Short mmCIF file of C-alpha atoms in Angstrom, two decimals:
data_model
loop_
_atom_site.label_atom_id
_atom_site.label_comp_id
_atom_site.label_asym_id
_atom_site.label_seq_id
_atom_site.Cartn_x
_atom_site.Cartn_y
_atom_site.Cartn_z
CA UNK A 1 -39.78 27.12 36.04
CA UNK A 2 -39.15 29.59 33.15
CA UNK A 3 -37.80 28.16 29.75
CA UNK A 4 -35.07 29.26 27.82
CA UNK A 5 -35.89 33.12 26.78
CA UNK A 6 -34.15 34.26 23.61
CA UNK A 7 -34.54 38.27 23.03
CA UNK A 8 -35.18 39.96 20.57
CA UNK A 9 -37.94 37.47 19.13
CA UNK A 10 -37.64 39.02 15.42
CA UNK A 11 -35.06 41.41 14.05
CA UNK A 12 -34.51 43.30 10.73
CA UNK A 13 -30.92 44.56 9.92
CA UNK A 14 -29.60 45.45 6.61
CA UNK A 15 -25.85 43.91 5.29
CA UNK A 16 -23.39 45.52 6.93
CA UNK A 17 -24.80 46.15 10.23
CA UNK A 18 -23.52 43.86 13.24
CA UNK A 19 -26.57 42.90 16.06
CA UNK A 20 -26.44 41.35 19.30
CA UNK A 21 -28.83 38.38 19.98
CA UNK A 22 -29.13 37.33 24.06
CA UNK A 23 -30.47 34.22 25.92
CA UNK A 24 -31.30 33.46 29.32
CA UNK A 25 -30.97 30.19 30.24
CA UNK A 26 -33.62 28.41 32.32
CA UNK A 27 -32.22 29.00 36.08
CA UNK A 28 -29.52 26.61 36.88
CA UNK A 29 -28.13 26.02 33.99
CA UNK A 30 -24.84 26.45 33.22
CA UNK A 31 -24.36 25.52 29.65
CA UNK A 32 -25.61 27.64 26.55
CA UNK A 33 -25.27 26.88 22.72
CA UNK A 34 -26.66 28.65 19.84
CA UNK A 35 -27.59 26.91 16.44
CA UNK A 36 -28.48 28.66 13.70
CA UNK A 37 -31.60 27.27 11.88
CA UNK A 38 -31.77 27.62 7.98
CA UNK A 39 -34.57 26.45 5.21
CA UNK A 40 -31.44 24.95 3.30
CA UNK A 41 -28.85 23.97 5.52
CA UNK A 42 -30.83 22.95 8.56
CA UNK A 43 -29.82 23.20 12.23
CA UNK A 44 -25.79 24.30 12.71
CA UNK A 45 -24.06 24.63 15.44
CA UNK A 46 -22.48 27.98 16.41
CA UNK A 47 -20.88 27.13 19.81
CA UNK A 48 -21.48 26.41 23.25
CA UNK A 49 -20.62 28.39 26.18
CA UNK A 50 -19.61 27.18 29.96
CA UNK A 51 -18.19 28.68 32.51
CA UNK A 52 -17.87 31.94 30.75
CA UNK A 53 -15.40 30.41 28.51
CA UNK A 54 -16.40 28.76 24.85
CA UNK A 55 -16.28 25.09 25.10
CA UNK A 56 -16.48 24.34 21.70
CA UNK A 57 -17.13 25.84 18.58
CA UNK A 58 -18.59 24.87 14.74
CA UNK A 59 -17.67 26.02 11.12
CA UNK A 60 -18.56 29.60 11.11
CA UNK A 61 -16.45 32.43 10.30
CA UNK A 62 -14.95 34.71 12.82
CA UNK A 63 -17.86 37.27 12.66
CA UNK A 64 -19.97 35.22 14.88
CA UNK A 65 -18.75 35.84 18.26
CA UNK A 66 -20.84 35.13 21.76
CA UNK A 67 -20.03 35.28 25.63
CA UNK A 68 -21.08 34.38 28.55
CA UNK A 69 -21.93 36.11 31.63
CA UNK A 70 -21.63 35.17 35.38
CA UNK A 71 -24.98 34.48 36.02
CA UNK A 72 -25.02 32.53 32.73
CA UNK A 73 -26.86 34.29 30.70
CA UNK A 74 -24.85 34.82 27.02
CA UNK A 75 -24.89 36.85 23.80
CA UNK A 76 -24.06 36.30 20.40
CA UNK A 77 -22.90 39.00 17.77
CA UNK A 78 -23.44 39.05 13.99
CA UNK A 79 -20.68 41.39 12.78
CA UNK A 80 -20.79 43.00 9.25
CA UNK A 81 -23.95 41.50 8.36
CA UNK A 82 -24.69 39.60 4.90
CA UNK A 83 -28.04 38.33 3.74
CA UNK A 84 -27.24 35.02 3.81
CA UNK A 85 -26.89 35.48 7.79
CA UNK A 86 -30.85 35.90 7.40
CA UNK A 87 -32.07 32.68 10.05
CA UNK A 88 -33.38 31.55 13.43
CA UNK A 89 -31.01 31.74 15.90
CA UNK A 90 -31.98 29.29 18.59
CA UNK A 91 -30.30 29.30 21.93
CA UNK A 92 -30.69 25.98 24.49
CA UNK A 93 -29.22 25.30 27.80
CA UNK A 94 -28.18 22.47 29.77
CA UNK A 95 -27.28 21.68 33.56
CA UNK A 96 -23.45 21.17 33.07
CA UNK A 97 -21.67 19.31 30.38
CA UNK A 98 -22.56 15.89 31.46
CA UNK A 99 -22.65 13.23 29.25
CA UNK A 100 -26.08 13.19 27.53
CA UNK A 101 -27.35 16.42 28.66
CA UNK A 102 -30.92 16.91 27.97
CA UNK A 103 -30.62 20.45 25.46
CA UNK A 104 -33.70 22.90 26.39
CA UNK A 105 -34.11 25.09 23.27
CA UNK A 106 -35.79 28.50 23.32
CA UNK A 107 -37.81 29.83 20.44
CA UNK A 108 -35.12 31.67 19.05
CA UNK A 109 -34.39 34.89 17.45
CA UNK A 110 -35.80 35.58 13.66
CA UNK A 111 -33.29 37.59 12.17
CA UNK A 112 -33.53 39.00 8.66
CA UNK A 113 -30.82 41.02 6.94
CA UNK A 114 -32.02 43.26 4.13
CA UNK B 1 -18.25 12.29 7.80
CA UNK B 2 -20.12 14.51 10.25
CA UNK B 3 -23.32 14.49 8.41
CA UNK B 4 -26.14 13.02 9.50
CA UNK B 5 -28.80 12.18 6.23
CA UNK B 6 -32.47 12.32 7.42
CA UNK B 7 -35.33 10.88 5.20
CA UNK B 8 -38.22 11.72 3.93
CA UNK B 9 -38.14 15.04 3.67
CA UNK B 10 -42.08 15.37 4.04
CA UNK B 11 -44.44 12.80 5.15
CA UNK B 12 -48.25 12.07 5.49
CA UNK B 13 -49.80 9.99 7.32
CA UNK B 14 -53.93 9.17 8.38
CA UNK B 15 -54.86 9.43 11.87
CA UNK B 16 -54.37 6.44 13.87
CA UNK B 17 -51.09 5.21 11.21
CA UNK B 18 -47.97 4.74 12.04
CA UNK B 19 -45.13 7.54 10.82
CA UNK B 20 -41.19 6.43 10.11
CA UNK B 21 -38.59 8.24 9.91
CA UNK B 22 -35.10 7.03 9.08
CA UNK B 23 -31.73 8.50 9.60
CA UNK B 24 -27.88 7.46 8.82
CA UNK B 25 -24.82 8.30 10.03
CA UNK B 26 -21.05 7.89 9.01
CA UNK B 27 -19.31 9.01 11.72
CA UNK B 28 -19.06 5.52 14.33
CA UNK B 29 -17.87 7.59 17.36
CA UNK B 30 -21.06 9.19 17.61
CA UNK B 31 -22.39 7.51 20.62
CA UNK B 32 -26.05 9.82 21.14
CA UNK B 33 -29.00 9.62 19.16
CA UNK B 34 -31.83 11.97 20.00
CA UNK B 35 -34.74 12.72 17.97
CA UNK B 36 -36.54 16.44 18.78
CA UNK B 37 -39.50 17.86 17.94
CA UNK B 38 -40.55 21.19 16.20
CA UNK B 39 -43.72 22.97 16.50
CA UNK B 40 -43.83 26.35 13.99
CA UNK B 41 -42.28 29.72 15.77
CA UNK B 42 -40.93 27.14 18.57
CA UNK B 43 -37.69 25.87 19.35
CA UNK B 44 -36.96 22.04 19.06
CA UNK B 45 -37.96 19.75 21.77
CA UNK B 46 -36.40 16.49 23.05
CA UNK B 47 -38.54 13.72 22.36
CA UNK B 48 -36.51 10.33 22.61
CA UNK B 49 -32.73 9.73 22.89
CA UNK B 50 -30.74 6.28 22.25
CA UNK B 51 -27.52 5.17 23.22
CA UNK B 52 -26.02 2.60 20.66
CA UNK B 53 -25.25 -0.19 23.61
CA UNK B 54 -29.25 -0.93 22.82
CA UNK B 55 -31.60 -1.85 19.51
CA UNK B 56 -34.62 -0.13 20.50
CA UNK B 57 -36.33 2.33 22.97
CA UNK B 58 -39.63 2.87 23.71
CA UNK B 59 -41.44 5.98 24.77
CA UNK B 60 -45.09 5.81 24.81
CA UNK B 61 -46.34 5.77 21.10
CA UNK B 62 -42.65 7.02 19.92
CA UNK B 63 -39.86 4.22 19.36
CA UNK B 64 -36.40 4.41 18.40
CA UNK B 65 -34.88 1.71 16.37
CA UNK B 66 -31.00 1.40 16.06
CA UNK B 67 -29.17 -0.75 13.82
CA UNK B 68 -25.29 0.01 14.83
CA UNK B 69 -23.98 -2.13 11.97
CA UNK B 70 -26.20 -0.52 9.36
CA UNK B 71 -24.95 2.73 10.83
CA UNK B 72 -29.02 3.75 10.85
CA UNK B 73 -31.75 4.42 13.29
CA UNK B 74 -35.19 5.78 12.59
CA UNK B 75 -38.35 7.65 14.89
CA UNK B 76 -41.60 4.93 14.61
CA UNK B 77 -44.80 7.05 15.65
CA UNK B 78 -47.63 4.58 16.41
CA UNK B 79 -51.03 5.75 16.22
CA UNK B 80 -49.96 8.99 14.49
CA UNK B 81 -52.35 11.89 15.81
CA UNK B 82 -53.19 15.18 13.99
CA UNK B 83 -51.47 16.66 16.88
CA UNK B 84 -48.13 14.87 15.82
CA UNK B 85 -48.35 17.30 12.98
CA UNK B 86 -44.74 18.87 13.06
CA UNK B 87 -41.21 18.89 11.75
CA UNK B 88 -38.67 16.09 13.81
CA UNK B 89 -35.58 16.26 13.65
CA UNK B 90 -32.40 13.37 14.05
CA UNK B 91 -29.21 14.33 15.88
CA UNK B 92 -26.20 12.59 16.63
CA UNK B 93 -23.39 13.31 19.19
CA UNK B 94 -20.18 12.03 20.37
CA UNK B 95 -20.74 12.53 24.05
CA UNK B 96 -18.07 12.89 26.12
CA UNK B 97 -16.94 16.24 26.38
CA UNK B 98 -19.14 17.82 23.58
CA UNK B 99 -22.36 18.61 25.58
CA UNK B 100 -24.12 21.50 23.23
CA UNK B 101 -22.73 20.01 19.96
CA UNK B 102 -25.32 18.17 18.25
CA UNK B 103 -25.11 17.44 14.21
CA UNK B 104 -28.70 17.73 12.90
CA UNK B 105 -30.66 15.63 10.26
CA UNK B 106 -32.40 18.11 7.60
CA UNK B 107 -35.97 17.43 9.19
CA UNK B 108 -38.98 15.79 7.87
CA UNK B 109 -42.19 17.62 8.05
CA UNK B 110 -44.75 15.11 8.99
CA UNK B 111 -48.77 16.07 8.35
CA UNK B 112 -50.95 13.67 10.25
CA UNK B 113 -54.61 13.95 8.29
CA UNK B 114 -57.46 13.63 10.35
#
Protein backbone atom coordinates (compact mmCIF):
# COMPACT_ATOMS: atom_id res chain seq x y z
CA UNK A 1 0.00 0.00 0.00
CA UNK A 2 1.44 3.41 -1.08
CA UNK A 3 2.23 6.06 1.71
CA UNK A 4 1.29 9.44 1.87
CA UNK A 5 2.93 11.24 -1.41
CA UNK A 6 3.51 14.96 -0.99
CA UNK A 7 4.55 16.74 -4.50
CA UNK A 8 6.68 18.79 -5.24
CA UNK A 9 9.50 17.25 -2.89
CA UNK A 10 11.60 20.70 -2.88
CA UNK A 11 10.57 24.11 -4.13
CA UNK A 12 12.27 27.55 -4.53
CA UNK A 13 10.00 30.70 -4.79
CA UNK A 14 10.98 34.17 -4.16
CA UNK A 15 8.61 36.66 -1.64
CA UNK A 16 5.82 37.55 -3.32
CA UNK A 17 5.07 34.62 -5.35
CA UNK A 18 2.03 32.30 -4.16
CA UNK A 19 2.72 28.14 -4.83
CA UNK A 20 0.56 25.28 -4.60
CA UNK A 21 1.78 22.25 -2.53
CA UNK A 22 -0.48 18.74 -3.13
CA UNK A 23 -0.80 15.41 -1.20
CA UNK A 24 -2.22 12.19 -1.91
CA UNK A 25 -3.34 10.43 0.80
CA UNK A 26 -2.61 6.72 1.22
CA UNK A 27 -5.90 5.06 -0.49
CA UNK A 28 -8.76 5.10 1.84
CA UNK A 29 -8.22 7.74 3.69
CA UNK A 30 -10.37 10.35 4.12
CA UNK A 31 -8.73 12.81 6.38
CA UNK A 32 -5.69 15.15 5.38
CA UNK A 33 -3.78 17.80 7.55
CA UNK A 34 -0.79 19.76 6.77
CA UNK A 35 1.79 20.97 9.47
CA UNK A 36 4.30 23.11 8.74
CA UNK A 37 7.74 22.07 10.17
CA UNK A 38 10.21 24.91 11.27
CA UNK A 39 13.98 24.82 12.91
CA UNK A 40 12.46 27.40 15.50
CA UNK A 41 8.98 26.91 15.99
CA UNK A 42 8.67 23.19 15.48
CA UNK A 43 5.72 21.24 14.05
CA UNK A 44 2.31 23.65 13.54
CA UNK A 45 -0.66 22.82 12.50
CA UNK A 46 -2.18 24.36 9.35
CA UNK A 47 -5.55 22.50 9.13
CA UNK A 48 -7.16 19.41 8.41
CA UNK A 49 -9.40 18.59 5.66
CA UNK A 50 -12.56 15.98 5.53
CA UNK A 51 -15.06 15.56 3.44
CA UNK A 52 -13.97 18.30 1.17
CA UNK A 53 -14.77 20.72 3.81
CA UNK A 54 -11.96 22.11 6.51
CA UNK A 55 -12.55 20.56 9.79
CA UNK A 56 -10.45 22.58 11.71
CA UNK A 57 -7.95 25.03 11.38
CA UNK A 58 -4.60 26.57 13.45
CA UNK A 59 -3.09 30.13 13.90
CA UNK A 60 -2.03 31.05 10.48
CA UNK A 61 -2.97 33.96 8.54
CA UNK A 62 -5.45 33.91 5.77
CA UNK A 63 -2.78 33.37 3.01
CA UNK A 64 -2.60 29.76 3.71
CA UNK A 65 -5.51 28.28 2.10
CA UNK A 66 -5.97 24.29 1.10
CA UNK A 67 -8.90 22.04 -0.34
CA UNK A 68 -9.86 18.99 -0.77
CA UNK A 69 -10.83 16.97 -3.63
CA UNK A 70 -13.39 14.09 -4.12
CA UNK A 71 -11.14 11.43 -4.28
CA UNK A 72 -9.36 12.99 -1.28
CA UNK A 73 -6.51 14.09 -2.44
CA UNK A 74 -5.90 18.09 -1.23
CA UNK A 75 -3.78 21.18 -1.90
CA UNK A 76 -2.48 23.88 0.00
CA UNK A 77 -1.60 27.49 -1.30
CA UNK A 78 1.08 29.90 -0.03
CA UNK A 79 -0.20 33.28 -1.26
CA UNK A 80 2.13 36.39 -1.45
CA UNK A 81 5.04 34.61 -0.26
CA UNK A 82 7.49 35.91 2.63
CA UNK A 83 10.75 34.32 3.67
CA UNK A 84 9.75 33.42 6.80
CA UNK A 85 7.16 30.96 4.96
CA UNK A 86 10.61 29.12 4.07
CA UNK A 87 9.72 25.25 5.83
CA UNK A 88 8.65 21.63 5.40
CA UNK A 89 5.31 21.30 4.69
CA UNK A 90 4.27 17.85 5.78
CA UNK A 91 0.95 16.42 4.80
CA UNK A 92 -0.56 13.06 6.82
CA UNK A 93 -3.76 11.26 6.46
CA UNK A 94 -6.03 9.33 8.49
CA UNK A 95 -9.07 6.82 7.95
CA UNK A 96 -11.89 9.18 9.23
CA UNK A 97 -11.91 11.39 12.22
CA UNK A 98 -12.16 8.75 14.80
CA UNK A 99 -11.03 9.23 18.04
CA UNK A 100 -7.27 8.48 18.15
CA UNK A 101 -6.62 8.21 14.57
CA UNK A 102 -3.30 6.85 13.78
CA UNK A 103 -1.73 10.22 11.53
CA UNK A 104 0.43 8.75 8.43
CA UNK A 105 2.81 11.61 7.52
CA UNK A 106 4.45 11.95 4.11
CA UNK A 107 7.90 13.38 3.63
CA UNK A 108 6.74 16.65 2.91
CA UNK A 109 7.41 19.48 0.68
CA UNK A 110 10.84 21.66 1.22
CA UNK A 111 9.90 24.97 0.35
CA UNK A 112 12.31 27.90 0.33
CA UNK A 113 11.34 31.48 -0.43
CA UNK A 114 14.18 33.69 -1.64
CA UNK B 1 -1.97 26.76 27.58
CA UNK B 2 -1.71 24.82 24.33
CA UNK B 3 1.94 24.28 24.50
CA UNK B 4 3.42 21.29 24.97
CA UNK B 5 7.40 21.77 26.52
CA UNK B 6 9.65 18.87 25.35
CA UNK B 7 13.12 18.24 27.02
CA UNK B 8 16.26 17.82 26.23
CA UNK B 9 16.67 19.37 23.31
CA UNK B 10 19.63 16.96 22.22
CA UNK B 11 20.62 13.79 23.77
CA UNK B 12 23.41 11.07 23.68
CA UNK B 13 23.37 8.05 24.64
CA UNK B 14 25.98 4.59 24.32
CA UNK B 15 24.69 1.66 22.64
CA UNK B 16 22.83 -0.67 24.71
CA UNK B 17 21.65 2.64 27.37
CA UNK B 18 18.61 3.65 28.00
CA UNK B 19 17.33 7.26 26.36
CA UNK B 20 14.49 9.61 28.29
CA UNK B 21 12.69 11.96 27.14
CA UNK B 22 10.27 14.08 29.13
CA UNK B 23 7.41 16.22 28.14
CA UNK B 24 4.68 18.59 30.03
CA UNK B 25 1.60 19.82 29.32
CA UNK B 26 -0.86 22.55 30.69
CA UNK B 27 -3.75 22.05 28.95
CA UNK B 28 -5.82 18.95 31.21
CA UNK B 29 -8.38 18.28 28.39
CA UNK B 30 -5.81 16.89 26.31
CA UNK B 31 -6.69 13.31 26.51
CA UNK B 32 -3.84 11.75 23.60
CA UNK B 33 -0.33 11.38 24.03
CA UNK B 34 1.67 10.08 21.11
CA UNK B 35 5.28 10.16 20.69
CA UNK B 36 6.59 10.02 16.70
CA UNK B 37 9.59 9.48 15.22
CA UNK B 38 11.78 11.43 12.65
CA UNK B 39 14.31 10.09 10.39
CA UNK B 40 16.20 13.17 8.21
CA UNK B 41 14.23 14.11 4.73
CA UNK B 42 11.25 11.87 6.27
CA UNK B 43 8.07 12.67 7.67
CA UNK B 44 7.30 11.78 11.40
CA UNK B 45 6.27 8.36 12.32
CA UNK B 46 3.95 7.05 15.09
CA UNK B 47 5.82 5.23 17.52
CA UNK B 48 3.72 4.87 20.87
CA UNK B 49 0.46 6.61 21.93
CA UNK B 50 -1.07 6.85 25.65
CA UNK B 51 -4.33 7.58 26.84
CA UNK B 52 -4.27 9.26 30.38
CA UNK B 53 -6.89 6.48 31.96
CA UNK B 54 -3.29 4.45 32.27
CA UNK B 55 0.46 5.12 33.95
CA UNK B 56 2.46 3.35 31.51
CA UNK B 57 2.60 1.57 28.07
CA UNK B 58 4.86 -0.65 26.75
CA UNK B 59 5.98 -1.22 23.22
CA UNK B 60 8.87 -3.42 22.76
CA UNK B 61 12.05 -1.49 23.97
CA UNK B 62 9.92 1.97 23.87
CA UNK B 63 7.75 2.86 27.09
CA UNK B 64 5.56 5.62 27.85
CA UNK B 65 5.28 6.88 31.32
CA UNK B 66 2.33 9.21 32.36
CA UNK B 67 1.99 11.02 35.46
CA UNK B 68 -1.65 12.83 35.03
CA UNK B 69 -1.22 14.79 38.26
CA UNK B 70 2.26 16.01 37.39
CA UNK B 71 0.70 16.97 34.09
CA UNK B 72 4.04 15.01 32.47
CA UNK B 73 4.85 11.96 30.50
CA UNK B 74 8.15 11.02 28.95
CA UNK B 75 9.50 8.29 25.87
CA UNK B 76 12.01 5.55 27.92
CA UNK B 77 14.17 3.80 25.08
CA UNK B 78 15.75 0.66 26.58
CA UNK B 79 18.70 -0.71 25.02
CA UNK B 80 19.16 2.43 22.88
CA UNK B 81 20.58 1.25 19.35
CA UNK B 82 22.64 3.37 16.88
CA UNK B 83 19.70 2.87 14.73
CA UNK B 84 17.47 4.85 17.31
CA UNK B 85 19.56 7.72 16.11
CA UNK B 86 16.78 10.35 15.24
CA UNK B 87 14.71 13.33 16.29
CA UNK B 88 11.20 12.22 18.51
CA UNK B 89 8.84 14.17 18.93
CA UNK B 90 5.77 14.57 21.93
CA UNK B 91 2.23 15.48 20.91
CA UNK B 92 -0.79 15.98 22.72
CA UNK B 93 -4.49 16.05 21.58
CA UNK B 94 -7.88 16.55 22.84
CA UNK B 95 -9.55 13.79 20.93
CA UNK B 96 -12.88 13.98 20.26
CA UNK B 97 -13.63 15.77 17.30
CA UNK B 98 -10.05 17.13 16.53
CA UNK B 99 -8.59 14.16 14.53
CA UNK B 100 -5.51 15.97 12.47
CA UNK B 101 -4.83 18.52 15.27
CA UNK B 102 -1.93 17.53 17.16
CA UNK B 103 0.23 20.26 19.36
CA UNK B 104 3.90 19.25 18.99
CA UNK B 105 6.83 19.18 21.56
CA UNK B 106 10.03 21.07 20.00
CA UNK B 107 11.89 17.60 19.44
CA UNK B 108 14.93 16.17 20.93
CA UNK B 109 17.57 14.92 18.66
CA UNK B 110 18.82 11.78 20.18
CA UNK B 111 22.51 10.31 18.88
CA UNK B 112 22.92 6.74 20.01
CA UNK B 113 27.03 6.15 19.88
CA UNK B 114 28.06 2.91 18.94
Amino acid sequence: KAGVTQTPRYLIKTRGQQVTLSCSPISGHRSVSWYQQTPGQGLQFLFEYFSETQRNKGNFPGRFSGRQFSNSRSEMNVSTLELGDSALYLCASSWNRALNEKLFFGSGTQLSVL
Amino acid sequence: QQQVKQSPQSLIVQKGGISIINCAYENTAFDYFPWYQQFPGKGPALLIAIRPDVSEKKEGRFTISFNKSAKQFSLHIMDSQPGDSATYFCAASVSSGNTGKLIFGQGTTLQVKP
